[in-house]
Amino acid sequence: MHDFKYKNNHLYCEQVKVEDLAVKYGTPLYVYSHHTLIDHYIKLRKAFVQVFPLICYSVKANSNLAILKALVKRGAGLDIVSGGELFRALKAGCPPGKIVYASVGKTDKEIEDAIKAGILFFNVESLPEMENINRIAKKLNKVTNVAIRLNPDVEPKTHKFITTGKITNKFGIDLKSAYNILIYHSNFSNLKICGLHIHIGSQITEGSSFVAAIKKVITFINELKKEEISIQYLNIGGGLGIIYDNETPQTAFAYAKKILPLFKKTGLKVIMEPGRFIVGNAGILVVNVLYIKSTPKKKFIIVDGGMNDLIRPALYGAYHKILPLRANGDKKQALEKADVVGPICESADFFAKEREMPAVKEGDYLAVMSAGAYGFSMSSNYNSRRRAEEVMVSSAKAFVIRKRESYGDLVRNEAIPAFLLDL
Ligand code: LLP
């Protein structure tokens, strides 16, 4: 499942002792396993081999160029949501014909750049956006492909902040309006409506929600057929859940087994946009224990990483396992409840609350597990903290894939206006 395992009570990433990396590169430090990353991508590809899907890895999950390159090299396409992600995708060498572009708020400049780059298609999220893409394509004298993102109004049974396919969410177009667009408004001069797209949410552990959404869309496609409108692509989005704690998510094969029968005889080309499934368990965040603080009510393990490095616990109350890099090996060791917290001036700055932790002392290293997805990519410079270093391990070698920021980086784009200088 992943390549972070204990050997002789030391946590290893593939064949590299993680503590050696922490000492060499400092902490907080993201460590990724190249093997786990590729393994997850290949598992999905194999599971869906019958339909040869285009797997467009969702860049937002982890947008480091090395991560993108590793996947692009294996034939992955990319799912992007901004001009910045387009820039990264092209920089990583992704063929533009394998890029799909979602987002409810694409700007004119972003649309123009994506058309010029020749992406596979836009996932459009509203009629005004379609009109705008058509206008821009016309100006550029190009015909561009679009897929309509549908809002299938299904319950994905996940955290409300990462639910995207309910009718009250801002994403996609409801089926009735999409039908009207396709029947009455589809004669855009510079658009080719070639597909439909859904993405119902993230960290979904039950296949039934995916099945319900895809069934709705396939019924919809059959209704369109009666009106002689044919759809080439169905992009089923991402959202596959992973194990953080004791979840029992569907495997790639179980997921495929549920989904593939729905595609029989449809002739549809399948696109998928997994992010977390591919990179989530391929990364950890390593932090160092600065202080142990006991108060009348609590014990705090204060570490040198914070919510600026990994915001998921603060934002979603997300659970991440926390393991010491050196296990004590004693299965009967006493555990003690503690909060694992960072140095940031916010009470939401925690990685774990009331967690049964083994004895740890100042200077020990801890690994916050399953931090590969939405970890570094959601990190910030809050409290003027430099963003962490990132390292990729492949077998027995480690490669820096992003240097730790310097203090200079923090103020690189700032300027003090002259009127403030001549005091
Ligand atoms: N496609 C679209 C259009 C998306 O919006 C997303 C994620 C994905 C694909 C990839 O979803 P995945 O396979 O990774 O579940 N920050 C949150 C997750 C937000 C997901 C946003 N959209 C978290 O840390 O849990």
Short mmCIF file of C-alpha atoms and ligand atoms in Angstrom, two decimals:
data_model
loop_
_atom_site.label_atom_id
_atom_site.label_comp_id
_atom_site.label_asym_id
_atom_site.label_seq_id
_atom_site.Cartn_x
_atom_site.Cartn_y
_atom_site.Cartn_z
CA MET A 1 0.00 0.00 0.00
CA HIS A 2 2.85 2.34 0.76
CA ASP A 3 6.58 2.26 1.18
CA PHE A 4 6.91 3.77 4.66
CA LYS A 5 7.78 0.87 6.94
CA TYR A 6 9.76 0.18 10.08
CA LYS A 7 12.99 -1.79 9.83
CA ASN A 8 14.79 -2.45 13.09
CA ASN A 9 12.53 0.11 14.72
CA HIS A 10 13.50 2.89 12.31
CA LEU A 11 10.99 4.29 9.84
CA TYR A 12 12.17 3.89 6.27
CA CYS A 13 10.94 5.36 3.03
CA GLU A 14 11.77 2.65 0.51
CA GLN A 15 15.42 1.92 1.37
CA VAL A 16 16.20 5.23 3.01
CA LYS A 17 16.12 5.80 6.75
CA VAL A 18 13.84 8.80 7.19
CA GLU A 19 15.79 10.09 10.19
CA ASP A 20 18.87 10.45 8.00
CA LEU A 21 16.84 12.73 5.73
CA ALA A 22 15.52 14.74 8.68
CA VAL A 23 19.06 15.28 9.98
CA LYS A 24 20.44 16.12 6.55
CA TYR A 25 17.69 18.41 5.29
CA GLY A 26 16.15 19.68 8.49
CA THR A 27 12.49 19.76 9.46
CA PRO A 28 9.64 20.29 8.73
CA LEU A 29 10.33 18.07 5.75
CA TYR A 30 8.05 16.41 3.24
CA VAL A 31 9.27 12.99 2.10
CA TYR A 32 7.69 11.24 -0.88
CA SER A 33 8.10 7.70 -2.11
CA HIS A 34 8.43 7.57 -5.89
CA HIS A 35 7.56 3.89 -5.87
CA THR A 36 4.29 4.39 -3.96
CA LEU A 37 3.31 7.24 -6.26
CA ILE A 38 3.79 5.20 -9.42
CA ASP A 39 2.35 2.07 -7.88
CA HIS A 40 -0.95 3.81 -7.18
CA TYR A 41 -1.11 5.26 -10.66
CA ILE A 42 -0.46 1.86 -12.20
CA LYS A 43 -3.00 0.14 -9.96
CA LEU A 44 -5.69 2.46 -11.25
CA ARG A 45 -4.59 2.08 -14.84
CA LYS A 46 -4.61 -1.70 -14.58
CA ALA A 47 -7.99 -1.77 -12.90
CA PHE A 48 -9.52 0.21 -15.76
CA VAL A 49 -7.48 -1.35 -18.57
CA GLN A 50 -10.63 -2.55 -20.38
CA VAL A 51 -11.52 1.04 -21.28
CA PHE A 52 -8.01 2.54 -21.53
CA PRO A 53 -8.93 5.64 -19.54
CA LEU A 54 -6.97 8.84 -19.72
CA ILE A 55 -5.89 9.32 -16.11
CA CYS A 56 -5.51 13.04 -15.55
CA TYR A 57 -3.78 13.35 -12.18
CA SER A 58 -5.27 16.25 -10.23
CA VAL A 59 -2.45 18.75 -9.92
CA LYS A 60 -3.94 20.51 -6.90
CA ALA A 61 -3.29 17.48 -4.70
CA ASN A 62 0.44 17.94 -5.01
CA SER A 63 1.79 20.16 -7.72
CA ASN A 64 5.53 19.71 -7.31
CA LEU A 65 7.13 19.47 -10.75
CA ALA A 66 8.92 16.23 -9.88
CA ILE A 67 5.63 14.58 -8.87
CA LEU A 68 4.01 15.78 -12.09
CA LYS A 69 6.97 14.67 -14.19
CA ALA A 70 7.02 11.20 -12.61
CA LEU A 71 3.37 10.68 -13.56
CA VAL A 72 3.54 12.35 -16.97
CA LYS A 73 6.47 10.08 -17.85
CA ARG A 74 4.19 7.12 -17.18
CA GLY A 75 1.59 8.47 -19.58
CA ALA A 76 -0.66 10.39 -17.19
CA GLY A 77 -2.51 13.49 -18.26
CA LEU A 78 -3.21 16.32 -15.82
CA ASP A 79 -6.31 17.95 -14.37
CA ILE A 80 -5.72 21.66 -13.78
CA VAL A 81 -7.70 24.49 -12.22
CA SER A 82 -5.68 27.65 -12.82
CA GLY A 83 -3.18 29.42 -15.02
CA GLY A 84 -0.50 28.50 -12.50
CA GLU A 85 -1.35 24.83 -12.80
CA LEU A 86 -1.30 25.13 -16.60
CA PHE A 87 2.18 26.62 -16.31
CA ARG A 88 3.31 23.74 -14.10
CA ALA A 89 1.69 21.12 -16.35
CA LEU A 90 3.48 22.42 -19.42
CA LYS A 91 6.74 22.84 -17.52
CA ALA A 92 6.51 19.18 -16.46
CA GLY A 93 6.24 18.27 -20.14
CA CYS A 94 2.61 17.17 -20.15
CA PRO A 95 1.29 16.99 -23.71
CA PRO A 96 -1.40 19.72 -23.92
CA GLY A 97 -3.75 17.18 -25.49
CA LYS A 98 -3.80 15.38 -22.13
CA ILE A 99 -4.76 18.41 -20.03
CA VAL A 100 -8.30 19.07 -18.80
CA TYR A 101 -9.19 22.33 -17.09
CA ALA A 102 -11.94 22.73 -14.45
CA SER A 103 -12.74 25.66 -12.06
CA VAL A 104 -15.83 27.80 -11.60
CA GLY A 105 -13.82 31.00 -12.00
CA LYS A 106 -11.51 30.90 -15.01
CA THR A 107 -10.28 34.37 -15.98
CA ASP A 108 -10.01 35.62 -19.57
CA LYS A 109 -6.23 35.40 -19.43
CA GLU A 110 -6.33 31.85 -18.10
CA ILE A 111 -8.80 30.82 -20.79
CA GLU A 112 -6.73 32.46 -23.51
CA ASP A 113 -3.51 30.77 -22.38
CA ALA A 114 -5.20 27.36 -22.21
CA ILE A 115 -6.71 27.73 -25.69
CA LYS A 116 -3.35 28.80 -27.08
CA ALA A 117 -1.66 25.84 -25.40
CA GLY A 118 -4.18 23.51 -27.08
CA ILE A 119 -5.54 21.65 -24.04
CA LEU A 120 -7.82 18.65 -24.52
CA PHE A 121 -10.84 20.46 -23.11
CA PHE A 122 -12.27 22.84 -20.55
CA ASN A 123 -14.67 21.46 -17.99
CA VAL A 124 -17.16 24.32 -18.07
CA GLU A 125 -19.16 25.09 -14.98
CA SER A 126 -21.77 27.65 -16.13
CA LEU A 127 -23.45 29.09 -19.20
CA PRO A 128 -21.77 32.51 -18.80
CA GLU A 129 -18.40 30.74 -18.72
CA MET A 130 -19.24 28.89 -21.95
CA GLU A 131 -20.19 32.14 -23.60
CA ASN A 132 -16.94 33.66 -22.46
CA ILE A 133 -14.79 30.77 -23.69
CA ASN A 134 -16.62 30.96 -27.02
CA ARG A 135 -15.95 34.72 -27.24
CA ILE A 136 -12.25 34.27 -26.49
CA ALA A 137 -11.87 31.32 -28.88
CA LYS A 138 -13.51 33.41 -31.58
CA LYS A 139 -11.11 36.26 -30.96
CA LEU A 140 -8.22 33.79 -31.32
CA ASN A 141 -9.82 32.27 -34.38
CA LYS A 142 -9.85 28.81 -32.80
CA VAL A 143 -12.40 26.15 -32.09
CA THR A 144 -11.98 24.77 -28.61
CA ASN A 145 -13.32 21.63 -26.94
CA VAL A 146 -15.46 21.81 -23.84
CA ALA A 147 -17.03 19.27 -21.53
CA ILE A 148 -19.98 20.35 -19.44
CA ARG A 149 -19.46 19.74 -15.74
CA LEU A 150 -22.71 18.35 -14.42
CA ASN A 151 -23.89 18.67 -10.88
CA PRO A 152 -25.61 15.30 -10.43
CA ASP A 153 -26.94 16.15 -6.96
CA VAL A 154 -25.71 13.06 -5.15
CA GLU A 155 -24.57 12.64 -1.57
CA PRO A 156 -20.93 11.52 -1.49
CA LYS A 157 -20.83 10.91 2.28
CA THR A 158 -17.71 12.89 2.99
CA HIS A 159 -16.75 16.09 4.81
CA LYS A 160 -19.06 18.95 3.85
CA PHE A 161 -16.15 21.16 2.78
CA ILE A 162 -15.09 18.64 0.15
CA THR A 163 -18.52 17.73 -1.18
CA THR A 164 -18.92 19.09 -4.70
CA GLY A 165 -21.79 17.27 -6.40
CA LYS A 166 -24.76 18.43 -4.31
CA ILE A 167 -27.16 20.89 -5.85
CA THR A 168 -26.32 23.47 -3.19
CA ASN A 169 -22.60 23.41 -4.16
CA LYS A 170 -21.18 26.01 -6.52
CA PHE A 171 -19.85 23.40 -8.93
CA GLY A 172 -21.21 22.24 -12.26
CA ILE A 173 -24.54 22.71 -13.98
CA ASP A 174 -27.73 20.93 -12.89
CA LEU A 175 -29.01 18.29 -15.29
CA LYS A 176 -32.08 20.23 -16.44
CA SER A 177 -30.13 23.37 -17.28
CA ALA A 178 -27.41 21.30 -18.97
CA TYR A 179 -30.06 19.59 -21.06
CA ASN A 180 -31.46 22.95 -22.12
CA ILE A 181 -28.01 24.22 -22.99
CA LEU A 182 -27.27 21.15 -25.08
CA ILE A 183 -30.61 21.23 -26.89
CA TYR A 184 -31.13 24.97 -27.33
CA HIS A 185 -27.79 26.69 -26.87
CA SER A 186 -25.19 24.34 -28.22
CA ASN A 187 -24.58 26.15 -31.48
CA PHE A 188 -21.61 28.14 -30.24
CA SER A 189 -19.52 29.19 -33.21
CA ASN A 190 -16.17 28.36 -31.62
CA LEU A 191 -16.94 25.59 -29.14
CA LYS A 192 -17.20 21.89 -29.64
CA ILE A 193 -19.09 20.24 -26.80
CA CYS A 194 -17.39 16.89 -26.72
CA GLY A 195 -17.89 15.59 -23.21
CA LEU A 196 -19.52 15.61 -19.82
CA HIS A 197 -17.73 15.85 -16.51
CA ILE A 198 -18.58 15.09 -12.91
CA HIS A 199 -16.58 15.33 -9.72
CA ILE A 200 -18.77 14.73 -6.70
CA GLY A 201 -16.32 15.23 -3.87
CA SER A 202 -13.14 14.00 -2.29
CA GLN A 203 -12.10 11.24 0.15
CA ILE A 204 -15.12 9.15 -0.85
CA THR A 205 -14.83 5.67 0.57
CA GLU A 206 -18.08 4.14 -0.68
CA GLY A 207 -18.44 3.20 -4.33
CA SER A 208 -22.22 3.60 -4.26
CA SER A 209 -22.07 7.40 -4.58
CA PHE A 210 -19.90 7.15 -7.69
CA VAL A 211 -22.23 4.57 -9.16
CA ALA A 212 -25.30 6.72 -8.46
CA ALA A 213 -23.69 9.75 -10.12
CA ILE A 214 -22.43 7.89 -13.18
CA LYS A 215 -25.79 6.16 -13.66
CA LYS A 216 -27.51 9.54 -13.66
CA VAL A 217 -25.10 10.83 -16.27
CA ILE A 218 -25.42 7.80 -18.52
CA THR A 219 -29.22 8.08 -18.43
CA PHE A 220 -28.74 11.73 -19.32
CA ILE A 221 -26.49 10.80 -22.25
CA ASN A 222 -29.11 8.34 -23.49
CA GLU A 223 -31.73 11.09 -23.41
CA LEU A 224 -29.41 13.29 -25.44
CA LYS A 225 -28.96 10.51 -27.98
CA LYS A 226 -32.68 10.61 -28.67
CA GLU A 227 -32.14 14.23 -29.69
CA GLU A 228 -29.19 13.17 -31.84
CA ILE A 229 -26.64 14.76 -29.60
CA SER A 230 -23.68 12.51 -29.07
CA ILE A 231 -21.10 12.76 -26.35
CA GLN A 232 -17.58 11.45 -26.82
CA TYR A 233 -15.97 11.73 -23.38
CA LEU A 234 -17.19 11.08 -19.89
CA ASN A 235 -14.87 12.49 -17.26
CA ILE A 236 -15.75 10.83 -13.96
CA GLY A 237 -13.56 13.11 -11.83
CA GLY A 238 -11.50 12.07 -8.83
CA GLY A 239 -12.52 11.58 -5.23
CA LEU A 240 -11.31 8.08 -4.40
CA GLY A 241 -10.75 7.82 -0.67
CA ILE A 242 -7.62 6.48 1.00
CA ILE A 243 -6.73 5.09 4.42
CA TYR A 244 -5.79 7.75 6.96
CA ASP A 245 -6.97 5.90 10.06
CA ASN A 246 -9.22 2.86 9.87
CA GLU A 247 -11.27 3.70 6.79
CA THR A 248 -12.00 0.83 4.42
CA PRO A 249 -12.07 2.52 1.04
CA GLN A 250 -12.69 0.63 -2.15
CA THR A 251 -9.56 -0.62 -3.88
CA ALA A 252 -8.92 0.45 -7.45
CA PHE A 253 -10.14 -2.96 -8.61
CA ALA A 254 -13.31 -2.88 -6.53
CA TYR A 255 -14.01 0.62 -7.81
CA ALA A 256 -13.46 -0.47 -11.40
CA LYS A 257 -15.64 -3.53 -10.91
CA LYS A 258 -18.52 -1.29 -9.90
CA ILE A 259 -17.98 1.37 -12.52
CA LEU A 260 -16.93 -0.51 -15.64
CA PRO A 261 -20.24 -2.33 -16.26
CA LEU A 262 -21.92 1.08 -16.48
CA PHE A 263 -19.79 1.93 -19.50
CA LYS A 264 -20.61 -1.21 -21.50
CA LYS A 265 -21.84 -0.43 -24.99
CA THR A 266 -21.73 3.31 -24.38
CA GLY A 267 -18.66 3.82 -26.57
CA LEU A 268 -17.65 6.62 -24.22
CA LYS A 269 -14.01 7.52 -23.72
CA VAL A 270 -13.31 7.54 -20.00
CA ILE A 271 -11.32 10.22 -18.25
CA MET A 272 -10.59 10.25 -14.55
CA GLU A 273 -8.98 12.85 -12.29
CA PRO A 274 -7.59 11.19 -9.16
CA GLY A 275 -5.40 13.23 -6.85
CA ARG A 276 -5.39 11.88 -3.32
CA PHE A 277 -5.57 8.22 -4.40
CA ILE A 278 -2.27 8.60 -6.23
CA VAL A 279 -0.25 10.84 -3.95
CA GLY A 280 -1.94 10.81 -0.52
CA ASN A 281 -0.15 7.85 0.99
CA ALA A 282 3.00 8.51 -1.00
CA GLY A 283 4.08 11.34 1.29
CA ILE A 284 4.75 12.12 4.95
CA LEU A 285 5.57 15.28 6.85
CA VAL A 286 8.50 14.90 9.23
CA VAL A 287 8.63 17.22 12.22
CA ASN A 288 10.89 17.57 15.23
CA VAL A 289 9.72 17.74 18.82
CA LEU A 290 10.68 21.10 20.31
CA TYR A 291 9.11 20.92 23.76
CA ILE A 292 6.88 18.79 25.90
CA LYS A 293 4.51 21.00 27.85
CA SER A 294 2.25 19.73 30.58
CA THR A 295 -0.54 21.94 31.83
CA PRO A 296 -3.03 21.15 34.61
CA LYS A 297 -5.42 19.74 32.01
CA LYS A 298 -3.31 18.56 29.11
CA LYS A 299 -0.06 17.41 27.66
CA PHE A 300 1.17 19.18 24.55
CA ILE A 301 3.82 17.83 22.22
CA ILE A 302 5.06 20.97 20.50
CA VAL A 303 6.67 20.33 17.13
CA ASP A 304 8.41 22.51 14.57
CA GLY A 305 5.81 22.00 11.82
CA GLY A 306 2.51 23.79 11.90
CA MET A 307 -0.83 24.39 10.25
CA ASN A 308 0.97 26.43 7.62
CA ASP A 309 2.74 23.20 6.55
CA LEU A 310 -0.29 20.90 6.76
CA ILE A 311 -3.65 22.55 7.26
CA ARG A 312 -5.93 19.50 6.95
CA PRO A 313 -6.40 18.86 10.69
CA ALA A 314 -7.17 22.55 11.32
CA LEU A 315 -9.45 22.96 8.33
CA TYR A 316 -11.35 19.68 8.24
CA GLY A 317 -10.57 18.10 11.60
CA ALA A 318 -8.75 15.54 9.44
CA TYR A 319 -7.05 12.59 11.08
CA HIS A 320 -3.41 11.82 10.24
CA LYS A 321 -1.52 9.02 11.96
CA ILE A 322 1.54 10.25 13.79
CA LEU A 323 4.44 7.85 14.15
CA PRO A 324 7.84 8.28 15.77
CA LEU A 325 10.74 7.82 13.37
CA ARG A 326 12.28 5.59 16.03
CA ALA A 327 9.79 3.09 17.36
CA ASN A 328 10.51 1.74 20.76
CA GLY A 329 9.53 -1.73 19.62
CA ASP A 330 7.71 -2.56 22.82
CA LYS A 331 4.15 -3.50 21.89
CA LYS A 332 3.05 -3.07 25.51
CA GLN A 333 4.52 0.39 25.93
CA ALA A 334 2.41 2.87 27.85
CA LEU A 335 0.58 5.42 25.76
CA GLU A 336 -0.40 8.83 26.99
CA LYS A 337 -2.96 11.26 25.65
CA ALA A 338 -1.49 14.40 24.17
CA ASP A 339 -2.17 17.14 21.66
CA VAL A 340 0.45 17.38 18.95
CA VAL A 341 0.66 21.08 18.13
CA GLY A 342 2.73 23.48 16.07
CA PRO A 343 4.33 26.82 16.90
CA ILE A 344 1.70 29.01 15.20
CA CYS A 345 -0.34 31.52 17.13
CA GLU A 346 -3.71 29.87 16.60
CA SER A 347 -5.47 27.25 18.65
CA ALA A 348 -6.35 25.46 15.40
CA ASP A 349 -2.64 24.81 14.94
CA PHE A 350 -2.65 21.11 15.72
CA PHE A 351 -1.89 17.81 14.01
CA ALA A 352 -3.68 15.69 16.62
CA LYS A 353 -5.92 16.24 19.61
CA GLU A 354 -6.19 13.94 22.62
CA ARG A 355 -4.16 11.35 20.74
CA GLU A 356 -2.77 8.27 22.51
CA MET A 357 0.94 8.82 21.90
CA PRO A 358 3.98 6.77 22.86
CA ALA A 359 6.52 8.47 25.10
CA VAL A 360 8.34 11.12 23.10
CA LYS A 361 10.98 13.55 24.20
CA GLU A 362 12.46 16.78 22.95
CA GLY A 363 14.55 16.24 19.84
CA ASP A 364 12.61 13.18 18.68
CA TYR A 365 11.28 13.13 15.15
CA LEU A 366 7.67 12.35 14.29
CA ALA A 367 6.13 11.48 10.94
CA VAL A 368 2.70 12.84 10.13
CA MET A 369 1.50 10.13 7.78
CA SER A 370 -0.55 10.27 4.57
CA ALA A 371 0.43 13.88 3.98
CA GLY A 372 1.26 13.58 0.28
CA ALA A 373 -2.04 15.03 -0.94
CA TYR A 374 -3.22 18.53 -0.02
CA GLY A 375 -0.22 18.87 2.29
CA PHE A 376 2.48 20.99 0.72
CA SER A 377 0.08 22.22 -1.98
CA MET A 378 -2.11 23.88 0.68
CA SER A 379 0.81 25.19 2.72
CA SER A 380 1.39 28.87 3.31
CA ASN A 381 3.81 31.36 4.76
CA TYR A 382 1.57 32.24 7.69
CA ASN A 383 3.52 33.59 10.68
CA SER A 384 6.28 34.29 8.13
CA ARG A 385 7.28 30.67 8.16
CA ARG A 386 9.32 29.39 5.28
CA ARG A 387 7.63 26.61 3.39
CA ALA A 388 9.12 23.17 3.97
CA GLU A 389 11.73 21.32 1.96
CA GLU A 390 10.49 18.42 -0.16
CA VAL A 391 12.46 15.27 -0.91
CA MET A 392 11.63 12.38 -3.23
CA VAL A 393 13.02 8.95 -2.47
CA SER A 394 13.57 6.37 -5.15
CA SER A 395 14.93 3.06 -3.88
CA ALA A 396 18.07 3.92 -1.89
CA LYS A 397 18.42 7.50 -3.13
CA ALA A 398 16.86 10.77 -2.04
CA PHE A 399 16.48 13.86 -4.20
CA VAL A 400 15.58 17.36 -3.12
CA ILE A 401 12.58 18.37 -5.22
CA ARG A 402 12.01 21.71 -3.51
CA LYS A 403 14.44 23.60 -1.37
CA ARG A 404 13.30 25.08 1.89
CA GLU A 405 12.41 28.72 1.33
CA SER A 406 14.82 31.34 2.60
CA TYR A 407 13.91 34.42 4.61
CA GLY A 408 14.72 36.37 1.45
CA ASP A 409 12.05 34.39 -0.40
CA LEU A 410 9.51 35.59 2.14
CA VAL A 411 9.93 39.24 1.16
CA ARG A 412 11.05 38.77 -2.45
CA ASN A 413 8.06 40.51 -3.98
CA GLU A 414 7.57 43.14 -1.32
CA ALA A 415 8.61 46.77 -1.55
CA ILE A 416 8.70 49.66 0.86
CA PRO A 417 7.39 52.79 -0.93
CA ALA A 418 9.76 55.72 -1.03
CA PHE A 419 7.49 57.94 1.07
CA LEU A 420 8.04 55.60 3.99
CA LEU A 421 11.78 55.71 3.63
CA ASP A 422 12.51 59.46 3.95
CA LEU A 423 11.42 59.87 7.53
N1 LLP B 1 -11.20 16.88 -10.05
C1 LLP B 1 -11.73 18.01 -9.58
C2 LLP B 1 -12.55 18.84 -10.47
C3 LLP B 1 -11.48 18.40 -8.25
O1 LLP B 1 -12.01 19.53 -7.79
C4 LLP B 1 -10.69 17.59 -7.41
C5 LLP B 1 -10.43 17.96 -6.02
C6 LLP B 1 -10.13 16.42 -7.96
C7 LLP B 1 -10.43 16.09 -9.28
C8 LLP B 1 -9.25 15.49 -7.17
O2 LLP B 1 -9.90 14.95 -6.09
P1 LLP B 1 -9.24 13.76 -5.24
O3 LLP B 1 -9.09 12.56 -6.15
O4 LLP B 1 -7.92 14.23 -4.77
O5 LLP B 1 -10.19 13.52 -4.15
N2 LLP B 1 -8.21 19.90 0.28
C9 LLP B 1 -9.11 18.80 0.50
C10 LLP B 1 -9.52 18.13 -0.79
C11 LLP B 1 -10.11 19.10 -1.79
C12 LLP B 1 -10.41 18.46 -3.12
C13 LLP B 1 -10.70 19.50 -4.15
N3 LLP B 1 -10.96 18.97 -5.45
C14 LLP B 1 -8.49 17.83 1.47
O6 LLP B 1 -7.36 18.07 1.92
O7 LLP B 1 -9.11 16.84 1.85
#
